[in-house]
């Protein structure tokens, strides 16, 4: 059976155009800097984001990890949101592998970090304390609802951090969703920050890969760290080729995923027991909580959805996240609304 797979946009398979580009890609040994397709992708990504240089990495997790370890040393501290992906879902890699401490602050409802909270988290110059080195922001912010972070906030946050000698890294796993949803050029979101990771393998549909972008000096350091992490890939042009197709042809169509997420939310809103939160999705993620009147557990609902040919993931004890993407069409959206109506009746 072809499932309507709403668990994540990470489940997207490559498009036929990507498979063709992958088959034909000229390749070389990227550890020698010899892979023309990887080099092309890196140049394209850096230019799109308005940065000096870029580095192709196997995953968003490695992009954030190599980025943070290139900026920070052992005993340094990173200020980040308490629902940030780096804090919640990256295995604590910055501390496990880099000895970097994290200081988590509560995000505002819109996923932003309040400047007063950042200010209060900055450590004093005191031998008892770690050294505050970096602030990380997430755009779109996944756990806060796939919410976009606007250019004005990013500028304010970056100016504030830079004035205090801090570096700013952006986890832009879904950076292009953010830019498309806000109708702004992606460079307006990335211009103010020092480094950014974005993913090719989510809504952009490439099978593997993320790109870390920043200054030439920073990327030089990050490249060494990527090697330490075992991320020095050889004929990686095979996968980078899909990334080029992703950047060149799959960005503008993210708007379709956002429209479908809104239709899905709209349909679900009429089902008793479903409480959308946020009420209207900013991008491609629909989050909802279950009212107490619903006696089924999230596991039971997941199972019943699967029987209807729909894959969905609970993102909390009474909370679901449904993610739209290239392989979800209008019929999939309708099928999901009808199934949940029946299951929760
Ligand atoms: N997120 C995954 C899960 O790990 C939760 C998903 O299905 O959304 N930053 C953000 C904001 C992410 O959402 C993710 C993946 C990553 C980084 C990590 O990317 P990968 O999976 O490529 O390491």
CSV table of C-alpha atoms and ligand atoms in Angstrom, one decimal:
chain,number,residue,atom,x,y,z
A,1,UNK,CA,0.0,0.0,0.0
A,2,UNK,CA,1.1,3.6,-0.7
A,3,UNK,CA,0.9,5.3,2.6
A,4,UNK,CA,0.1,9.0,3.2
A,5,UNK,CA,3.2,9.5,5.2
A,6,UNK,CA,2.9,12.6,7.4
A,7,UNK,CA,5.5,11.6,10.0
A,8,UNK,CA,8.1,14.1,8.7
A,9,UNK,CA,9.3,15.8,5.5
A,10,UNK,CA,12.5,13.7,6.1
A,11,UNK,CA,10.6,10.8,4.5
A,12,UNK,CA,10.6,12.4,1.1
A,13,UNK,CA,12.1,10.3,-1.6
A,14,UNK,CA,14.2,11.9,-4.5
A,15,UNK,CA,12.2,13.1,-7.5
A,16,UNK,CA,12.8,11.5,-11.0
A,17,UNK,CA,14.8,14.6,-12.0
A,18,UNK,CA,17.1,14.0,-9.0
A,19,UNK,CA,17.6,10.4,-9.8
A,20,UNK,CA,18.6,11.4,-13.4
A,21,UNK,CA,21.0,14.0,-12.1
A,22,UNK,CA,22.5,11.5,-9.7
A,23,UNK,CA,23.1,9.0,-12.4
A,24,UNK,CA,24.9,11.5,-14.6
A,25,UNK,CA,26.8,13.5,-12.0
A,26,UNK,CA,30.5,14.0,-12.6
A,27,UNK,CA,32.3,12.9,-9.4
A,28,UNK,CA,35.7,12.9,-7.7
A,29,UNK,CA,37.2,12.4,-4.3
A,30,UNK,CA,35.7,15.2,-2.2
A,31,UNK,CA,38.3,14.6,0.6
A,32,UNK,CA,40.8,15.9,-2.0
A,33,UNK,CA,38.3,18.7,-2.9
A,34,UNK,CA,38.1,16.9,-6.3
A,35,UNK,CA,34.4,16.4,-6.6
A,36,UNK,CA,33.1,18.9,-9.1
A,37,UNK,CA,29.4,18.3,-8.2
A,38,UNK,CA,30.0,18.8,-4.5
A,39,UNK,CA,32.0,22.0,-5.3
A,40,UNK,CA,29.2,23.2,-7.4
A,41,UNK,CA,26.6,22.6,-4.7
A,42,UNK,CA,28.8,24.3,-2.1
A,43,UNK,CA,29.3,27.4,-4.3
A,44,UNK,CA,25.6,27.5,-5.2
A,45,UNK,CA,24.6,27.3,-1.5
A,46,UNK,CA,27.1,29.9,-0.3
A,47,UNK,CA,25.9,32.3,-3.0
A,48,UNK,CA,22.2,31.8,-2.3
A,49,UNK,CA,22.8,32.4,1.4
A,50,UNK,CA,25.2,35.3,0.9
A,51,UNK,CA,28.0,33.6,2.7
A,52,UNK,CA,31.7,33.2,1.7
A,53,UNK,CA,31.8,29.4,1.8
A,54,UNK,CA,29.8,26.3,2.3
A,55,UNK,CA,30.4,22.7,3.4
A,56,UNK,CA,28.3,19.7,2.3
A,57,UNK,CA,27.6,17.4,5.3
A,58,UNK,CA,25.7,14.2,5.6
A,59,UNK,CA,23.0,15.5,8.0
A,60,UNK,CA,21.5,18.5,9.7
A,61,UNK,CA,22.8,17.1,13.0
A,62,UNK,CA,26.4,17.0,11.7
A,63,UNK,CA,26.0,20.6,10.2
A,64,UNK,CA,25.0,22.0,13.6
A,65,UNK,CA,27.6,19.9,15.4
A,66,UNK,CA,30.5,20.8,13.1
A,67,UNK,CA,29.3,24.4,13.1
A,68,UNK,CA,29.1,24.8,16.9
A,69,UNK,CA,32.4,22.9,17.4
A,70,UNK,CA,34.1,25.2,14.9
A,71,UNK,CA,33.0,28.2,16.8
A,72,UNK,CA,33.4,26.9,20.4
A,73,UNK,CA,36.0,25.2,22.5
A,74,UNK,CA,35.7,22.9,25.5
A,75,UNK,CA,34.1,24.7,28.5
A,76,UNK,CA,32.3,27.2,26.2
A,77,UNK,CA,28.6,27.6,26.5
A,78,UNK,CA,25.9,28.0,23.9
A,79,UNK,CA,22.6,29.7,24.6
A,80,UNK,CA,19.7,28.0,22.8
A,81,UNK,CA,16.0,27.4,23.2
A,82,UNK,CA,14.8,24.7,25.5
A,83,UNK,CA,12.8,23.2,22.6
A,84,UNK,CA,15.5,23.6,20.1
A,85,UNK,CA,16.4,20.6,18.0
A,86,UNK,CA,20.0,20.8,19.0
A,87,UNK,CA,19.0,20.6,22.7
A,88,UNK,CA,16.3,17.9,22.3
A,89,UNK,CA,17.3,15.7,19.4
A,90,UNK,CA,21.0,15.8,18.5
A,91,UNK,CA,22.1,13.3,21.2
A,92,UNK,CA,23.8,16.1,23.2
A,93,UNK,CA,26.6,15.8,20.6
A,94,UNK,CA,28.0,19.3,21.3
A,95,UNK,CA,28.8,18.2,24.9
A,96,UNK,CA,29.5,14.5,24.3
A,97,UNK,CA,32.0,15.2,21.5
A,98,UNK,CA,33.0,18.8,22.0
A,99,UNK,CA,32.8,19.5,25.7
A,100,UNK,CA,30.5,22.4,24.9
A,101,UNK,CA,27.9,23.3,27.6
A,102,UNK,CA,24.4,24.4,26.7
A,103,UNK,CA,22.2,26.9,28.5
A,104,UNK,CA,18.6,26.5,27.5
A,105,UNK,CA,16.1,29.4,27.7
A,106,UNK,CA,12.4,29.2,27.2
A,107,UNK,CA,11.3,30.3,23.7
A,108,UNK,CA,8.5,32.8,23.3
A,109,UNK,CA,5.3,31.3,21.7
A,110,UNK,CA,6.5,32.4,18.3
A,111,UNK,CA,9.7,30.4,18.7
A,112,UNK,CA,12.0,33.4,19.2
A,113,UNK,CA,14.3,34.0,22.1
A,114,UNK,CA,13.6,37.2,24.2
A,115,UNK,CA,16.6,39.5,24.3
A,116,UNK,CA,16.1,39.9,28.1
A,117,UNK,CA,16.4,36.2,28.5
A,118,UNK,CA,19.5,36.0,26.4
A,119,UNK,CA,21.0,38.9,28.4
A,120,UNK,CA,20.2,37.2,31.7
A,121,UNK,CA,21.8,34.0,30.4
A,122,UNK,CA,25.2,35.6,29.5
A,123,UNK,CA,27.8,34.5,32.1
A,124,UNK,CA,29.9,36.8,34.2
A,125,UNK,CA,33.7,36.7,33.7
A,126,UNK,CA,34.1,34.4,36.7
A,127,UNK,CA,36.2,31.3,37.0
A,128,UNK,CA,33.2,29.3,38.4
A,129,UNK,CA,31.2,29.7,35.2
A,130,UNK,CA,31.5,28.5,31.6
A,131,UNK,CA,32.3,31.1,29.0
A,132,UNK,CA,29.2,32.2,26.9
A,133,UNK,CA,30.3,32.0,23.3
A,134,UNK,CA,27.4,31.6,21.0
A,135,UNK,CA,23.6,32.0,20.6
A,136,UNK,CA,21.8,29.4,18.4
A,137,UNK,CA,18.4,30.1,16.9
A,138,UNK,CA,16.2,27.8,14.9
A,139,UNK,CA,14.3,28.8,11.7
A,140,UNK,CA,11.7,27.5,11.1
A,141,UNK,CA,11.4,26.5,14.7
A,142,UNK,CA,10.2,22.8,14.6
A,143,UNK,CA,9.0,22.1,18.1
A,144,UNK,CA,7.4,25.5,18.5
A,145,UNK,CA,5.1,24.7,15.5
A,146,UNK,CA,7.2,25.0,12.4
A,147,UNK,CA,7.1,28.7,12.9
A,148,UNK,CA,9.0,31.2,10.8
A,149,UNK,CA,11.5,33.7,12.4
A,150,UNK,CA,11.3,37.1,10.7
A,151,UNK,CA,14.3,39.1,9.4
A,152,UNK,CA,13.7,41.9,11.8
A,153,UNK,CA,14.0,39.6,14.8
A,154,UNK,CA,17.1,37.9,13.4
A,155,UNK,CA,18.7,41.3,12.8
A,156,UNK,CA,17.9,42.4,16.4
A,157,UNK,CA,19.1,39.2,18.0
A,158,UNK,CA,22.3,39.2,15.9
A,159,UNK,CA,23.1,42.8,16.6
A,160,UNK,CA,22.4,42.2,20.3
A,161,UNK,CA,24.6,39.2,20.4
A,162,UNK,CA,27.5,40.7,18.4
A,163,UNK,CA,27.5,43.8,20.6
A,164,UNK,CA,28.2,41.4,23.5
A,165,UNK,CA,31.0,39.6,21.6
A,166,UNK,CA,28.8,36.5,20.9
A,167,UNK,CA,28.6,34.4,17.7
A,168,UNK,CA,25.2,33.5,16.2
A,169,UNK,CA,24.5,30.2,14.5
A,170,UNK,CA,21.2,29.4,12.9
A,171,UNK,CA,19.8,25.9,12.6
A,172,UNK,CA,18.0,26.5,9.4
A,173,UNK,CA,17.0,22.9,8.7
A,174,UNK,CA,13.9,24.3,7.1
A,175,UNK,CA,15.3,27.7,6.1
A,176,UNK,CA,13.8,27.7,2.7
A,177,UNK,CA,10.3,27.0,4.1
A,178,UNK,CA,10.8,30.0,6.2
A,179,UNK,CA,11.9,32.3,3.3
A,180,UNK,CA,9.1,31.1,1.0
A,181,UNK,CA,6.4,31.4,3.7
A,182,UNK,CA,7.6,35.0,4.5
A,183,UNK,CA,8.1,35.9,0.8
A,184,UNK,CA,11.7,37.1,1.5
A,185,UNK,CA,14.9,36.3,-0.1
A,186,UNK,CA,16.7,33.7,2.0
A,187,UNK,CA,19.8,35.9,2.3
A,188,UNK,CA,17.7,38.3,4.4
A,189,UNK,CA,17.4,35.6,7.0
A,190,UNK,CA,21.0,34.5,6.9
A,191,UNK,CA,22.7,37.8,6.4
A,192,UNK,CA,22.8,38.8,10.1
A,193,UNK,CA,24.0,35.5,11.5
A,194,UNK,CA,27.6,34.1,11.4
A,195,UNK,CA,26.7,30.6,10.3
A,196,UNK,CA,23.8,28.5,9.1
A,197,UNK,CA,23.0,24.9,8.6
A,198,UNK,CA,20.2,24.1,6.1
A,199,UNK,CA,18.9,20.7,5.0
A,200,UNK,CA,18.4,19.4,1.5
A,201,UNK,CA,16.9,16.2,2.6
A,202,UNK,CA,13.6,17.5,4.1
A,203,UNK,CA,11.0,19.5,2.2
A,204,UNK,CA,13.5,20.0,-0.7
A,205,UNK,CA,13.4,16.2,-1.3
A,206,UNK,CA,17.0,15.3,-1.7
A,207,UNK,CA,17.8,11.9,-0.4
A,208,UNK,CA,20.7,12.9,1.9
A,209,UNK,CA,22.6,16.0,3.0
A,210,UNK,CA,22.7,19.4,4.5
A,211,UNK,CA,24.9,22.4,4.0
A,212,UNK,CA,26.8,24.5,6.5
A,213,UNK,CA,27.5,28.0,5.4
A,214,UNK,CA,29.6,30.8,6.8
A,215,UNK,CA,33.0,32.7,6.4
A,216,UNK,CA,35.8,31.0,4.5
A,217,UNK,CA,37.8,30.8,7.7
A,218,UNK,CA,34.9,29.1,9.6
A,219,UNK,CA,34.3,26.6,6.9
A,220,UNK,CA,38.0,25.7,6.8
A,221,UNK,CA,37.8,24.8,10.5
A,222,UNK,CA,34.4,23.0,10.1
A,223,UNK,CA,35.9,20.9,7.3
A,224,UNK,CA,38.5,19.6,9.7
A,225,UNK,CA,35.9,18.8,12.3
A,226,UNK,CA,33.7,17.1,9.7
A,227,UNK,CA,36.6,14.8,9.0
A,228,UNK,CA,37.0,14.1,12.7
A,229,UNK,CA,33.4,13.2,12.9
A,230,UNK,CA,33.8,10.7,10.0
A,231,UNK,CA,31.9,12.9,7.6
A,232,UNK,CA,34.6,13.2,4.9
A,233,UNK,CA,32.8,11.6,2.0
A,234,UNK,CA,34.4,10.5,-1.2
A,235,UNK,CA,32.4,10.5,-4.5
A,236,UNK,CA,29.7,12.5,-2.7
A,237,UNK,CA,28.8,14.2,-5.9
A,238,UNK,CA,26.3,11.4,-6.5
A,239,UNK,CA,24.2,12.8,-3.6
A,240,UNK,CA,25.2,16.4,-4.0
A,241,UNK,CA,23.7,16.3,-7.6
A,242,UNK,CA,20.3,15.8,-6.0
A,243,UNK,CA,21.0,18.7,-3.7
A,244,UNK,CA,21.6,21.0,-6.8
A,245,UNK,CA,18.3,19.9,-8.3
A,246,UNK,CA,16.7,20.6,-4.9
A,247,UNK,CA,18.1,24.2,-4.7
A,248,UNK,CA,17.4,25.0,-8.3
A,249,UNK,CA,13.9,23.6,-8.7
A,250,UNK,CA,12.3,22.6,-5.4
A,251,UNK,CA,12.4,25.9,-3.4
A,252,UNK,CA,9.4,27.8,-4.7
A,253,UNK,CA,7.1,24.8,-4.7
A,254,UNK,CA,7.4,24.6,-0.8
A,255,UNK,CA,4.5,27.1,-0.9
A,256,UNK,CA,2.3,24.2,-2.1
A,257,UNK,CA,3.2,22.3,1.1
A,258,UNK,CA,2.3,25.3,3.2
A,259,UNK,CA,-1.1,25.6,1.5
A,260,UNK,CA,-1.8,21.9,2.0
A,261,UNK,CA,-0.8,22.2,5.7
A,262,UNK,CA,-3.3,25.0,6.0
A,263,UNK,CA,-6.1,23.0,4.3
A,264,UNK,CA,-5.3,20.1,6.6
A,265,UNK,CA,-5.4,22.3,9.7
A,266,UNK,CA,-8.7,23.8,8.5
A,267,UNK,CA,-10.2,20.4,8.0
A,268,UNK,CA,-9.0,19.1,11.4
A,269,UNK,CA,-10.2,22.2,13.2
A,270,UNK,CA,-13.8,21.0,12.7
A,271,UNK,CA,-13.2,17.7,14.4
A,272,UNK,CA,-14.3,17.7,18.1
A,273,UNK,CA,-11.4,16.8,20.4
A,274,UNK,CA,-8.7,18.3,18.2
A,275,UNK,CA,-7.1,21.5,19.4
A,276,UNK,CA,-4.8,23.0,16.8
A,277,UNK,CA,-1.7,24.6,18.3
A,278,UNK,CA,-0.6,26.9,16.7
A,279,UNK,CA,-4.1,27.6,15.3
A,280,UNK,CA,-2.8,28.3,11.8
A,281,UNK,CA,0.4,26.7,10.5
A,282,UNK,CA,3.1,29.1,9.3
A,283,UNK,CA,4.7,26.4,7.1
A,284,UNK,CA,4.4,22.7,6.5
A,285,UNK,CA,3.8,21.5,10.0
A,286,UNK,CA,0.4,20.9,11.6
A,287,UNK,CA,0.4,20.4,15.4
A,288,UNK,CA,-2.6,19.4,17.4
A,289,UNK,CA,-3.4,18.4,21.0
A,290,UNK,CA,-6.1,15.9,22.0
A,291,UNK,CA,-8.8,17.1,24.3
A,292,UNK,CA,-9.6,15.1,27.5
A,293,UNK,CA,-12.8,13.9,25.8
A,294,UNK,CA,-10.7,11.7,23.5
A,295,UNK,CA,-10.2,8.5,25.3
A,296,UNK,CA,-7.8,6.9,22.8
A,297,UNK,CA,-4.1,7.1,23.4
A,298,UNK,CA,-1.8,8.6,20.8
A,299,UNK,CA,-0.4,5.0,20.2
A,300,UNK,CA,-4.0,3.8,19.5
A,301,UNK,CA,-4.6,6.7,17.1
A,302,UNK,CA,-1.3,6.1,15.3
A,303,UNK,CA,-2.3,2.4,14.9
A,304,UNK,CA,-5.8,3.2,13.6
A,305,UNK,CA,-4.4,5.8,11.2
A,306,UNK,CA,-2.0,3.2,9.9
A,307,UNK,CA,-5.0,0.9,9.2
A,308,UNK,CA,-6.4,3.7,7.1
A,309,UNK,CA,-3.1,4.0,5.2
A,310,UNK,CA,-1.8,7.0,7.0
A,311,UNK,CA,1.5,7.3,8.9
A,312,UNK,CA,1.6,9.9,11.6
A,313,UNK,CA,3.8,10.6,14.6
A,314,UNK,CA,2.8,11.6,18.1
A,315,UNK,CA,5.1,14.4,19.2
A,316,UNK,CA,4.1,14.3,22.9
A,317,UNK,CA,1.8,12.3,25.3
A,318,UNK,CA,-1.3,14.0,23.8
A,319,UNK,CA,0.1,15.8,20.8
A,320,UNK,CA,0.6,15.1,17.1
A,321,UNK,CA,2.7,16.6,14.4
A,322,UNK,CA,1.6,16.1,10.8
A,323,UNK,CA,4.1,17.3,8.1
A,324,UNK,CA,3.2,18.0,4.5
A,325,UNK,CA,5.7,17.6,1.7
A,326,UNK,CA,6.2,17.0,-2.0
A,327,UNK,CA,4.7,13.5,-1.9
A,328,UNK,CA,1.5,14.6,-0.1
A,329,UNK,CA,-1.2,15.7,-2.5
A,330,UNK,CA,-4.7,17.1,-2.0
A,331,UNK,CA,-6.2,13.6,-1.9
A,332,UNK,CA,-3.8,12.7,0.9
A,333,UNK,CA,-4.9,15.7,2.9
A,334,UNK,CA,-8.6,14.8,2.4
A,335,UNK,CA,-8.0,11.2,3.3
A,336,UNK,CA,-6.3,12.2,6.6
A,337,UNK,CA,-9.1,14.6,7.6
A,338,UNK,CA,-11.8,11.9,6.9
A,339,UNK,CA,-9.8,9.2,8.7
A,340,UNK,CA,-9.3,11.3,11.9
A,341,UNK,CA,-13.0,12.3,11.8
A,342,UNK,CA,-13.9,8.6,11.8
A,343,UNK,CA,-11.3,7.5,14.4
A,344,UNK,CA,-12.1,10.3,16.9
A,345,UNK,CA,-15.9,10.1,16.5
B,1,LIG,N1,14.3,16.8,12.6
B,1,LIG,C1,13.6,15.5,12.5
B,1,LIG,C2,13.6,14.8,13.9
B,1,LIG,O1,14.8,14.7,14.4
B,1,LIG,C3,12.7,15.5,14.9
B,1,LIG,C4,12.2,15.8,12.0
B,1,LIG,O2,11.5,14.8,11.7
B,1,LIG,O3,11.7,17.0,12.1
B,1,LIG,N2,17.3,20.7,13.0
B,1,LIG,C5,15.9,20.6,12.9
B,1,LIG,C6,15.1,21.8,13.2
B,1,LIG,C7,15.3,19.4,12.6
B,1,LIG,O4,14.0,19.4,12.6
B,1,LIG,C8,16.1,18.3,12.3
B,1,LIG,C9,15.5,17.0,11.9
B,1,LIG,C10,17.5,18.5,12.3
B,1,LIG,C11,18.1,19.7,12.7
B,1,LIG,C12,18.5,17.3,12.1
B,1,LIG,O5,18.5,16.9,10.7
B,1,LIG,P1,19.0,15.5,10.3
B,1,LIG,O6,17.9,14.6,10.6
B,1,LIG,O7,19.4,15.6,8.9
B,1,LIG,O8,20.2,15.2,11.2
